[in-house]
mmCIF file of C-alpha atoms in Angstrom:
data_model
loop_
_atom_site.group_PDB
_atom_site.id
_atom_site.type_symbol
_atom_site.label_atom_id
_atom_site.label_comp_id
_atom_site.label_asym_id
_atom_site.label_seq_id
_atom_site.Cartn_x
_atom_site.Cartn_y
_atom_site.Cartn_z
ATOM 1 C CA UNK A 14 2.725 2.389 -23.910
ATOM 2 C CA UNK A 15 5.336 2.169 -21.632
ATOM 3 C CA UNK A 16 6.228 6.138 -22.178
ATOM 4 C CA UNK A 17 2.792 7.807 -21.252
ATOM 5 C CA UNK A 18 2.843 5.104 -17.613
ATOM 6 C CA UNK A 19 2.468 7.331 -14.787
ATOM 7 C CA UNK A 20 2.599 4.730 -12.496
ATOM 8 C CA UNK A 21 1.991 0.587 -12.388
ATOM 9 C CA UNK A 22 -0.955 -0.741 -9.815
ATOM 10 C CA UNK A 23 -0.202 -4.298 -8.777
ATOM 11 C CA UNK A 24 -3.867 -4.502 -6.855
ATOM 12 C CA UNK A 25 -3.186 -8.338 -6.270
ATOM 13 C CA UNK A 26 -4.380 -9.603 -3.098
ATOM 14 C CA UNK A 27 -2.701 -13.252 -3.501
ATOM 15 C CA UNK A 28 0.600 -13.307 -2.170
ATOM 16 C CA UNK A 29 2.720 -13.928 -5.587
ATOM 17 C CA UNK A 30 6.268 -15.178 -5.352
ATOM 18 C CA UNK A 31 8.127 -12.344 -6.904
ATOM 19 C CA UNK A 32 6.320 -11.326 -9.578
ATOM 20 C CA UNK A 33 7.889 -10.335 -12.718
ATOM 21 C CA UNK A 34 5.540 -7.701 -14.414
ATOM 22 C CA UNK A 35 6.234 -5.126 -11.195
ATOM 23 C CA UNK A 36 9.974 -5.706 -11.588
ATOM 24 C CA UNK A 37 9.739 -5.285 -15.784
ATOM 25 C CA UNK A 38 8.198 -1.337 -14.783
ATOM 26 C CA UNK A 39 10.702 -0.702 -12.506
ATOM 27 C CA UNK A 40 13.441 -1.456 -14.883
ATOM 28 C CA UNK A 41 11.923 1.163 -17.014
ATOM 29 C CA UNK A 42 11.618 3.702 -14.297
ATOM 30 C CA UNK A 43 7.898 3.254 -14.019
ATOM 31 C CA UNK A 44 6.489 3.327 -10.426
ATOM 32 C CA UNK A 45 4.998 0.973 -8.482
ATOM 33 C CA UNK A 46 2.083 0.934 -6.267
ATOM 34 C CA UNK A 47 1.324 -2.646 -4.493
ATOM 35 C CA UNK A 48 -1.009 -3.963 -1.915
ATOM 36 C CA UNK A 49 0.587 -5.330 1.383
ATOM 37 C CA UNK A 50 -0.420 -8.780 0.609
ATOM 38 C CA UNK A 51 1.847 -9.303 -1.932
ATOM 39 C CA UNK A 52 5.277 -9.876 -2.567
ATOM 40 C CA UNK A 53 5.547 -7.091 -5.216
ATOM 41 C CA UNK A 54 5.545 -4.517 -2.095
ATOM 42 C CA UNK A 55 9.438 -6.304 -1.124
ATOM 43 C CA UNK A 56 9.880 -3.639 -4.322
ATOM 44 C CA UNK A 57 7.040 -1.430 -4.555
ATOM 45 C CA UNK A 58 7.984 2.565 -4.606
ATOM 46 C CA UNK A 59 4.645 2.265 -2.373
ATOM 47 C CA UNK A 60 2.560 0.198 -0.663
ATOM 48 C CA UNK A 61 -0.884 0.645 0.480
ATOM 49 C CA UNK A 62 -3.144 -1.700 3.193
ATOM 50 C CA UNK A 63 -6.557 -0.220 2.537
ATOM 51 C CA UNK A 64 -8.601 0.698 -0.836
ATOM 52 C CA UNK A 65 -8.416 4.121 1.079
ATOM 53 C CA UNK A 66 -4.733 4.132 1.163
ATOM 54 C CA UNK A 67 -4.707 3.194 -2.126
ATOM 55 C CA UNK A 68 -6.677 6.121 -3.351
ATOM 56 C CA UNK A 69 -4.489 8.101 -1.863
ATOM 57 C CA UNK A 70 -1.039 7.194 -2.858
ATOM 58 C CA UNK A 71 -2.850 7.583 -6.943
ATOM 59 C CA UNK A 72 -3.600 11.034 -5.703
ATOM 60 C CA UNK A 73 -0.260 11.825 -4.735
ATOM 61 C CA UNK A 74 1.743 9.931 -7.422
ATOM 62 C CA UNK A 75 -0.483 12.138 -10.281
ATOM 63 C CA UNK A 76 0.731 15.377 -8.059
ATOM 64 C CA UNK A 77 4.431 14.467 -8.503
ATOM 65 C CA UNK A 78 6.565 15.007 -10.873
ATOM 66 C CA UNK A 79 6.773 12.246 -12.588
ATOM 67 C CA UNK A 80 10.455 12.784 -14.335
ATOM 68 C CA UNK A 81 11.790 13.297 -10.600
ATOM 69 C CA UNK A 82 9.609 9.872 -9.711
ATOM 70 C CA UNK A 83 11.145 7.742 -12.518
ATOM 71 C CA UNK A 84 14.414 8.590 -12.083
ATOM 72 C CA UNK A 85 14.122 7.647 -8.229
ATOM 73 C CA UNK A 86 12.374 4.003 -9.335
ATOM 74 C CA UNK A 87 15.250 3.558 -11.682
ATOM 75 C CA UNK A 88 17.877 4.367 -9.568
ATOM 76 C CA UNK A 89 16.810 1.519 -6.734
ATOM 77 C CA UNK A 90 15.745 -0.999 -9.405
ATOM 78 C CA UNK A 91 18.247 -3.853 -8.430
ATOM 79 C CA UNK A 92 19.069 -4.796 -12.159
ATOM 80 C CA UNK A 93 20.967 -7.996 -10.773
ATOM 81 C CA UNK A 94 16.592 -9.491 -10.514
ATOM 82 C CA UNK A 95 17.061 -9.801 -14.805
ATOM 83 C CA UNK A 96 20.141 -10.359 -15.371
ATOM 84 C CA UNK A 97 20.512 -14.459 -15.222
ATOM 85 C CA UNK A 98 16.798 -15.265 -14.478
ATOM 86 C CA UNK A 99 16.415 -16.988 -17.584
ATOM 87 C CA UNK A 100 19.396 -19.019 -17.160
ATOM 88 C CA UNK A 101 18.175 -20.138 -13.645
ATOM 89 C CA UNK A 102 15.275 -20.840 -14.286
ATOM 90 C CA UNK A 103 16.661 -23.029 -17.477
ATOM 91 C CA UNK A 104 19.254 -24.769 -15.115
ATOM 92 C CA UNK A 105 16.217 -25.307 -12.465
ATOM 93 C CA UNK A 106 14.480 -26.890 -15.382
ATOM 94 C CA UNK A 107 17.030 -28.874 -16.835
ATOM 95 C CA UNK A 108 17.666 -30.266 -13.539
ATOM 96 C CA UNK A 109 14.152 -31.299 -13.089
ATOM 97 C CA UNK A 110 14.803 -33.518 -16.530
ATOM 98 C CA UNK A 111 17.478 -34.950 -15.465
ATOM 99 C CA UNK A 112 16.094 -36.755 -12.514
#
């Protein structure tokens, strides 16, 4: 699936504490378009305020070129996001139990 993603559209209008699925596509040098209201836009490759906005950054991302596009999204994913997440979240668990 993952190979024939132009781009990913994280329409969310709830503002989402760091969302993982936006972060997953970047990590694969997938794109990402996000609204303004949510935190996926601290690492969107765009942003857009309006439906109108939105329209046209799809426009322009299906005009790019799209091996020139994913190599840019790759290049400023911040891998350091993955890497440990699972263990703190674990630890932030396992402290929870403990109390």
């Amino acid at each position: 699936m993952a190979r024939n993603t132009r781009c990913l559209i994280f329409p969310s209008l709830w503002y989402e504490v760091c969302p993982l699925v936006p972060l997953e596509a970047k990590a694969y040098g997938i794109p990402v378009i996000a609204s303004d209201c949510s935190a996926a836009s601290d690492d969107a490759d765009f942003v857009y305020h309006s439906q109108e906005e939105l329209e046209m950054l799809i426009r322009q991302v299906m005009t790019q070129d799209i091996r020139q596009l994913s190599v840019r999204t790759y290049e400023t994913f911040d891998e350091s996001i993955n890497t440990g997440y699972a263990d703190r979240l674990i630890d932030i668990y396992n402290s929870d139990l403990e109390e």
